[in-house]
Amino acid sequence: MTAIPQERRLVTAIPGPKSQELQARRTAAVAGGVGSVLPVFAARAGGGIVEDVDGNRLIDFGSGIAVTSVGASAEAVVRRASAQLADFTHTCFMVTPYEGYVEVCERLAELTPGDHAKKSALFNSGAEAVENAVKIARSYTRRQAVVVFDHGYHGRTNLTMALTSKNMPYKNGFGPFAPEIYRVPVAYGYRWPTGPENCGPEASAQVIDQISKQIGADNVAAIIIEPLLGEGGFIEPAKGFLPALARFARENGIVFVADEIQSGFCRTGQWFACEDEGVVPDLITTAKGIAGGLPLAAVTGRAEIMDAAHSGGLGGTYGGNPVACAAALGAIETMKELDLAAKARRIEAVMKPRLAALSEKYDVIGDIRGRGAMIAIELVKDRATKEPNPEATAALAKACHAAGLLVLTCGTYGNVLRFLPPLVIGEDLLTEGLDIVEQAFSAL
Ligand code: PLZ
C-alpha cells in the first residue's frame, strides 16, 4: 500500500502559496485551452488521497476522472511498471512485439462479457480506441454511418468530437467535423417527458424508428453507446433500452459498440457496466481504469470483427506501450485480489443512503443516480420544472474543494456533481468526504 497517510490535512488555504507560484508559471507556459478543475499542484497521490506541493492532503473523489481505481500508486502497478521500465521502455509492437501486450489482450478476452472468441488491439487514449472501433466496424460491415446518442461523450480528436454531443467546451470552433455521424435520443429517465417508467421502451422505439427511417439500418456500421453515460451526466439508460438496441443491431448486421472507457474495470460494481442488463457488445472500448494511471486503451471484440481490418491497417507508434501494459497487468491483478468490484458496490451502499437523506432536506437535488463508485447528484432550480442549476453545482464543488475534498462536475447542462473515488478508498475517508458534501449543501 501507499506510504501517504490516509487522512485529510489542510495546512494552507486551497490553493496554497506553492501551488499559486506554479500556477503563475503554468499560465505563462501552458496553452490557455488546457483547463484544470482545481489549481492545486500534486506532489504525490495514493489510496484515497492527493497530496499537494504545500503539504495539503485532499480526499480524492475524482480518481483523475475515473482512472486511478486501484489508487495512484498501487503497489502492483508501480512494481510491474518499474521492472518493465528497467528492462526496456519501447520497441514498438509493430516492429518487435513483446509478451505484455499479448497478455493484456488475453486478460481482456477473459474479463469482457461474452464467451465467444475475442481479440483486442491496444492504443494510447480513449479517443483513439473509439476511433479504431469505428475503423474496425466500417471494415467489417463495409458501411459508413455511425449512430451515437444525446449526452454522449467519446473524445476530443476530430472523429470523436463529431461523436461527442456537447458543443462547449469540446467542439466550439473546432469544426468541420467528420461526416456520416447520426445522433439519436438516449433513455434519460429523469428527463423523459412521460416519466422514467416509460422511458426504456419509448426511447428504444424512437431510436429504432429514427435509424430505420432517417438513416436506413443497412447503412449503419456501428451503434456506439456508453452503458452508463459519463461526461453527459452519469445517465443510466432506462432499463430495457440497451438490450433493445443490442437486439436491433444484431438483427440488422450493425456492430454494437459499448464505450466502457469511463464505466469499465469495476467502476460500477461489475467488471463492465453493460453486464448489469446482460448485454454482450460486439466491440468494447476501454481505457482509464485499465492501467492504474498509465496511458493505455483497447478495443476488444468478436474475433471475426476484430480481424476484418487488413493486416497493417491498425496500429500507432506507442499503442500498447510495454510499461503501460505492465501497469495494466498490475492494475488487473489488484482488482482481482482486492475484489474491487465488491468495493465499488460497498461505496454505493455507503453513498446512496447519505445522498438520499440530503435529498429529503434540499430541494436543489433533482436526482441521485449511478452505480458502484460512479455516483452523481443532478441539481435543479425547481423540482417541478427540472430547470438545471449549474450555479449551485459550481458553488458546491467550490465549497468541497476549499474543505479539502476533490470533486468533479459533469452534465450537458453543467448541473451534475459527480463522485468517482478510487475503489481502494478507506471507509473513513469516504464518510468524511460525504460529511464535507453535506456541509457544502448546508452552506449553499
Ligand atoms: N469515452 C466514455 O469518458 C474520457 C474526458 C476528460 P481519452 N472522459 C474524460 C476531458 O475533458 O477531456 C472518455 C470517456 C468516454 C471516451 C473518452 C475519451 O478518452 O482518454 O480522454 O481520450
XYZ file of C-alpha atoms and ligand atoms in Angstrom:
466
model
C 0.000 0.000 0.000
C 0.922 3.623 -0.330
C 3.111 5.489 2.126
C 0.854 8.547 2.079
C -1.123 8.835 5.319
C -4.758 8.244 4.523
C -6.056 11.369 6.209
C -7.261 14.768 5.086
C -4.974 17.601 6.157
C -5.229 21.301 5.377
C -2.140 23.346 6.243
C -2.745 26.311 3.906
C -5.681 27.844 2.059
C -6.594 25.931 -1.136
C -4.679 26.595 -3.366
C -1.628 27.231 -1.177
C 1.314 29.557 -1.926
C 3.453 26.986 -3.733
C 0.541 25.961 -5.926
C -0.109 29.617 -6.699
C 3.517 30.109 -7.723
C 3.312 27.102 -10.025
C 0.006 28.346 -11.376
C 1.697 31.617 -12.406
C 4.417 29.676 -14.255
C 1.756 27.484 -15.804
C -0.220 30.468 -17.050
C 2.899 31.758 -18.825
C 3.969 28.425 -20.331
C 0.907 26.198 -20.814
C -1.646 26.821 -23.559
C -4.763 28.536 -22.271
C -7.025 25.954 -23.898
C -5.940 23.292 -21.398
C -8.071 23.673 -18.269
C -7.836 22.345 -14.699
C -10.615 21.704 -12.222
C -8.571 22.971 -9.284
C -5.209 24.820 -9.492
C -3.653 22.693 -6.773
C -0.393 21.083 -7.918
C 0.072 17.442 -6.996
C 3.177 16.165 -5.242
C 2.118 12.584 -4.592
C -1.074 10.561 -4.572
C -2.247 7.156 -3.447
C -5.200 5.343 -1.903
C -7.894 7.967 -1.397
C -5.539 10.953 -1.037
C -3.933 13.548 -3.330
C -1.156 15.468 -1.561
C -0.239 18.874 -2.980
C 3.047 20.792 -3.101
C 2.072 22.780 0.010
C 1.553 19.605 2.044
C -2.253 19.673 1.968
C -3.904 16.283 1.686
C -7.149 16.229 -0.243
C -9.686 13.425 -0.185
C -9.954 12.162 -3.753
C -13.478 11.759 -5.147
C -12.254 12.112 -8.735
C -9.569 9.467 -9.441
C -8.174 11.694 -12.197
C -11.536 11.263 -13.993
C -12.183 7.592 -13.218
C -8.627 6.428 -13.900
C -6.892 5.530 -10.634
C -9.414 2.962 -9.462
C -6.595 0.986 -7.814
C -5.120 4.209 -6.402
C -2.497 6.460 -7.992
C 0.478 4.492 -6.694
C -0.828 0.931 -6.381
C 1.892 -1.476 -5.300
C 1.473 -3.984 -8.158
C 1.262 -1.214 -10.769
C 4.415 0.522 -9.502
C 6.313 -2.764 -9.128
C 5.470 -4.171 -12.547
C 5.812 -0.878 -14.424
C 9.168 -0.121 -12.721
C 10.538 -3.546 -13.607
C 9.430 -3.124 -17.216
C 10.928 0.386 -17.321
C 14.289 -1.052 -16.322
C 14.090 -3.821 -18.972
C 13.046 -1.693 -21.941
C 10.799 1.338 -22.435
C 9.770 0.718 -26.005
C 10.426 -1.306 -29.098
C 7.120 -0.593 -30.878
C 4.816 -3.599 -31.037
C 4.668 -3.156 -34.821
C 8.469 -3.541 -35.035
C 9.378 -6.221 -32.478
C 6.499 -7.408 -30.299
C 6.639 -8.302 -26.586
C 4.688 -10.546 -24.226
C 2.992 -7.871 -22.086
C 0.834 -6.682 -24.986
C -0.350 -10.231 -25.708
C -1.032 -10.873 -22.038
C -3.196 -7.738 -21.720
C -5.211 -8.906 -24.755
C -5.614 -12.352 -23.134
C -6.880 -10.745 -19.912
C -9.307 -8.560 -21.897
C -10.691 -11.629 -23.669
C -11.338 -13.292 -20.292
C -12.772 -10.278 -18.481
C -15.091 -8.715 -21.069
C -18.673 -10.028 -21.430
C -19.499 -12.973 -23.694
C -17.889 -16.375 -24.184
C -17.285 -16.025 -27.939
C -13.751 -15.914 -29.427
C -12.309 -12.436 -28.818
C -9.339 -10.397 -29.944
C -8.014 -6.963 -28.954
C -5.882 -4.111 -30.262
C -4.188 -1.631 -27.914
C -3.876 2.152 -28.188
C -2.883 5.170 -26.078
C -6.079 7.024 -25.252
C -9.791 6.520 -25.038
C -10.444 8.671 -28.083
C -8.003 6.590 -30.110
C -9.774 3.395 -29.053
C -13.151 4.784 -30.139
C -11.703 5.937 -33.494
C -10.341 2.450 -34.063
C -13.637 0.818 -33.124
C -15.201 2.867 -35.926
C -12.455 1.856 -38.380
C -12.936 -1.809 -37.480
C -16.746 -1.662 -37.692
C -16.581 0.070 -41.079
C -14.110 -2.521 -42.420
C -16.273 -5.375 -41.178
C -19.654 -4.100 -42.366
C -18.453 -2.141 -45.455
C -20.916 0.513 -44.285
C -20.219 4.083 -43.152
C -22.906 5.508 -40.869
C -22.273 5.673 -37.124
C -25.092 6.192 -34.614
C -24.388 7.996 -31.309
C -26.561 9.456 -28.563
C -27.636 12.691 -26.958
C -25.361 13.446 -23.973
C -22.739 11.007 -25.293
C -19.016 11.703 -24.887
C -16.327 9.877 -26.833
C -13.272 12.141 -27.003
C -11.602 15.218 -28.443
C -9.989 14.042 -31.705
C -11.714 15.022 -34.928
C -13.826 11.891 -35.344
C -14.621 11.601 -31.639
C -15.542 15.306 -31.416
C -18.130 14.503 -34.063
C -19.355 11.600 -31.920
C -19.494 13.780 -28.785
C -22.750 15.635 -28.221
C -21.763 18.713 -26.205
C -20.534 21.814 -28.027
C -18.833 23.786 -25.218
C -16.036 23.228 -24.421
C -15.320 20.224 -26.624
C -16.242 21.274 -30.171
C -16.842 25.004 -30.377
C -14.852 26.491 -33.268
C -13.021 23.223 -33.984
C -15.036 22.031 -36.998
C -15.553 20.903 -39.680
C -16.434 17.554 -38.179
C -16.368 14.080 -39.687
C -19.406 13.134 -41.788
C -21.790 10.169 -41.503
C -22.397 10.592 -37.776
C -26.047 10.487 -36.640
C -27.291 11.420 -33.172
C -30.390 9.912 -31.604
C -32.112 10.300 -28.192
C -30.927 8.413 -25.109
C -33.188 6.907 -22.433
C -32.645 9.630 -19.825
C -35.239 8.544 -17.274
C -35.176 11.649 -15.090
C -35.901 13.937 -18.046
C -38.120 11.649 -20.136
C -41.403 13.511 -20.814
C -43.691 10.593 -19.929
C -41.686 9.540 -16.875
C -38.908 7.084 -16.100
C -41.229 4.000 -16.174
C -41.994 4.502 -19.851
C -38.565 5.698 -20.834
C -36.793 2.452 -21.802
C -39.380 1.122 -24.264
C -40.373 4.530 -25.663
C -36.801 5.708 -26.181
C -35.688 2.476 -27.830
C -38.721 2.517 -30.162
C -37.946 6.106 -31.096
C -34.268 5.334 -31.764
C -35.087 2.276 -33.875
C -37.640 4.275 -35.850
C -35.161 7.090 -36.434
C -32.402 4.747 -37.555
C -34.742 2.827 -39.845
C -36.458 5.839 -41.395
C -33.771 8.528 -41.416
C -30.507 6.640 -41.926
C -31.530 3.168 -43.107
C -30.369 0.280 -40.942
C -28.441 -1.169 -43.917
C -26.206 1.889 -43.998
C -25.214 1.715 -40.331
C -21.772 0.338 -39.474
C -21.948 0.882 -35.705
C -24.092 1.996 -32.807
C -21.809 3.406 -30.094
C -23.076 3.987 -26.569
C -21.702 4.400 -23.073
C -23.643 1.828 -20.979
C -23.548 4.417 -18.184
C -23.007 7.839 -19.705
C -20.094 9.686 -18.080
C -19.367 13.274 -19.094
C -23.001 13.737 -20.167
C -24.175 13.470 -16.540
C -23.864 9.908 -15.216
C -27.026 8.920 -17.018
C -28.051 5.280 -16.584
C -30.064 4.433 -19.706
C -33.526 3.341 -18.519
C -33.999 -0.422 -18.213
C -34.646 -2.200 -21.464
C -33.003 0.437 -23.640
C -29.575 -1.185 -24.059
C -30.903 -4.726 -24.629
C -33.380 -3.420 -27.244
C -30.619 -1.605 -29.128
C -28.250 -4.569 -28.962
C -31.025 -6.804 -30.349
C -31.813 -4.342 -33.150
C -28.108 -4.136 -34.029
C -27.802 -7.922 -34.150
C -30.878 -8.267 -36.383
C -29.537 -5.681 -38.806
C -25.859 -6.561 -39.087
C -24.816 -3.442 -37.142
C -21.761 -3.608 -34.853
C -22.882 -2.751 -31.303
C -20.075 -0.906 -29.503
C -20.064 -0.323 -25.738
C -17.797 2.581 -24.817
C -16.745 1.492 -21.311
C -13.821 3.890 -21.113
C -15.269 5.566 -18.016
C -17.603 2.857 -16.701
C -15.338 -0.179 -17.128
C -12.927 -2.070 -14.899
C -15.019 -2.497 -11.741
C -16.065 1.169 -11.559
C -19.808 0.433 -11.455
C -19.567 -2.633 -9.225
C -19.142 -5.102 -12.086
C -16.206 -5.582 -14.426
C -18.224 -3.770 -17.089
C -21.379 -1.687 -16.815
C -23.128 -3.469 -19.705
C -23.220 -6.651 -17.577
C -25.954 -5.017 -15.491
C -28.579 -5.941 -18.097
C -26.668 -8.888 -19.541
C -25.799 -7.036 -22.739
C -22.946 -8.585 -24.740
C -21.462 -5.951 -27.043
C -19.760 -6.863 -30.328
C -16.930 -4.444 -29.526
C -15.986 -2.791 -26.268
C -13.661 0.187 -25.844
C -11.677 0.532 -22.617
C -9.055 2.946 -21.230
C -8.792 4.945 -17.972
C -9.101 2.336 -15.187
C -7.339 -0.334 -17.235
C -3.757 0.615 -16.320
C -3.746 2.321 -12.909
C -2.899 5.731 -14.379
C -0.655 4.905 -17.314
C -1.940 5.715 -20.793
C -3.426 2.591 -22.332
C -6.631 1.880 -24.238
C -8.115 -1.085 -26.031
C -10.713 -2.260 -28.483
C -11.860 -5.798 -27.674
C -14.460 -7.803 -29.510
C -15.638 -10.676 -31.636
C -12.622 -12.198 -33.366
C -14.219 -12.099 -36.823
C -14.971 -8.381 -36.478
C -11.567 -7.542 -34.971
C -9.865 -9.385 -37.841
C -11.790 -7.511 -40.542
C -9.261 -4.705 -40.951
C -6.454 -5.577 -43.390
C -3.042 -6.513 -41.993
C -1.169 -3.319 -41.077
C -4.407 -1.310 -41.053
C -4.395 -0.757 -37.282
C -1.604 0.499 -35.061
C 0.401 3.525 -33.922
C 3.954 4.048 -32.611
C 3.139 3.806 -28.920
C -0.061 1.714 -28.901
C 0.237 -0.880 -26.130
C 3.474 0.552 -24.768
C 5.248 -2.117 -22.658
C 5.321 -0.008 -19.468
C 1.602 0.743 -19.809
C 0.904 -2.973 -20.430
C 2.889 -3.933 -17.318
C 0.883 -1.361 -15.348
C -2.361 -2.806 -16.722
C -1.405 -6.308 -15.620
C -0.681 -4.863 -12.156
C -3.988 -2.995 -12.065
C -5.985 -6.064 -13.160
C -4.181 -8.224 -10.584
C -5.063 -5.649 -7.898
C -8.716 -5.536 -8.947
C -8.956 -9.311 -8.681
C -7.013 -9.666 -5.443
C -8.870 -6.914 -3.602
C -12.206 -7.689 -5.318
C -12.602 -4.052 -6.289
C -15.972 -4.693 -7.939
C -17.287 -5.571 -4.476
C -15.534 -2.478 -3.087
C -17.365 -0.350 -5.672
C -20.694 -1.856 -4.584
C -19.814 -1.111 -0.968
C -19.036 2.511 -1.900
C -22.506 2.757 -3.444
C -24.050 1.234 -0.323
C -22.378 3.890 1.831
C -23.023 6.828 -0.504
C -26.581 6.317 -1.686
C -28.335 6.450 1.728
C -26.348 9.540 2.741
C -27.267 11.290 -0.508
C -30.895 10.168 -0.234
C -31.059 11.788 3.209
C -29.653 15.012 1.723
C -32.282 14.880 -0.989
C -35.017 14.949 1.710
C -33.562 18.195 3.019
C -32.517 20.103 -0.090
C -34.879 20.950 -2.961
C -31.990 21.672 -5.307
C -31.401 17.937 -5.536
C -33.367 16.700 -8.537
C -31.952 13.217 -8.901
C -29.420 10.860 -7.345
C -28.135 8.131 -9.602
C -25.289 5.968 -10.779
C -23.875 2.641 -9.701
C -20.906 1.486 -7.697
C -18.299 4.208 -7.357
C -19.821 6.225 -10.220
C -22.467 8.228 -8.369
C -23.919 11.654 -9.093
C -26.337 14.311 -7.926
C -28.265 16.282 -10.555
C -29.059 19.803 -9.341
C -32.136 21.778 -10.369
C -33.625 25.210 -9.646
C -37.089 23.769 -9.245
C -38.127 20.152 -8.833
C -41.254 20.631 -10.918
C -39.653 22.270 -13.968
C -36.310 20.454 -13.529
C -34.555 23.582 -14.736
C -30.816 22.800 -14.483
C -28.856 24.530 -11.731
C -25.232 24.870 -12.853
C -24.654 27.740 -10.385
C -25.451 25.596 -7.342
C -23.325 22.803 -8.806
C -20.309 25.096 -9.199
C -20.813 26.546 -5.708
C -20.984 23.075 -4.145
C -17.838 21.932 -5.956
C -16.027 25.081 -4.836
C -17.051 24.581 -1.212
C -15.879 20.952 -1.322
C -12.528 21.971 -2.806
C -11.969 24.617 -0.132
C -12.625 21.982 2.538
C -10.168 19.544 1.012
C -12.447 17.267 -0.991
C -11.680 16.855 -4.674
C -14.971 16.520 -6.585
C -15.826 16.921 -10.272
C -18.867 18.162 -12.128
C -20.315 16.997 -15.442
C -23.512 17.016 -17.479
C -24.644 18.635 -20.694
C -26.124 21.437 -18.558
C -23.168 21.578 -16.146
C -25.522 20.700 -13.298
C -24.244 17.339 -12.106
C -21.930 16.844 -9.154
C -20.169 13.514 -9.636
C -18.261 11.221 -7.317
C -15.591 8.848 -8.632
C -13.463 7.835 -5.660
C -10.632 5.357 -6.107
C -12.123 1.938 -5.387
C -9.445 1.389 -2.735
C -10.518 4.425 -0.679
C -10.878 3.706 3.039
C -14.360 3.879 4.500
C -13.425 6.607 6.985
C -12.227 8.863 4.157
C -15.363 8.068 2.180
C -17.543 9.031 5.137
C -15.520 12.173 5.826
C -15.864 13.157 2.154
C -19.632 12.763 2.442
C -19.616 14.906 5.602
C -17.946 17.648 3.546
C -20.559 17.301 0.798
C -23.253 17.648 3.458
C -21.612 20.790 4.878
C -21.374 22.223 1.363
C -25.149 21.774 0.973
C -25.908 23.404 4.309
C -23.705 26.395 3.353
C -25.408 26.779 -0.047
N -15.170 7.773 -23.938
C -16.855 7.341 -22.230
O -15.355 9.147 -20.635
C -12.919 10.409 -21.472
C -12.737 13.371 -20.651
C -11.983 14.424 -19.989
P -9.493 9.962 -23.561
N -13.630 11.132 -20.473
C -12.909 12.175 -19.779
C -11.806 15.628 -20.900
O -12.426 16.646 -20.623
O -11.055 15.503 -21.882
C -13.707 9.468 -22.335
C -14.897 8.880 -21.872
C -15.595 8.012 -22.709
C -14.044 8.313 -24.405
C -13.271 9.161 -23.625
C -12.008 9.715 -24.198
O -10.899 9.205 -23.532
O -8.536 9.007 -22.930
O -9.678 11.239 -22.790
O -9.184 10.207 -24.997
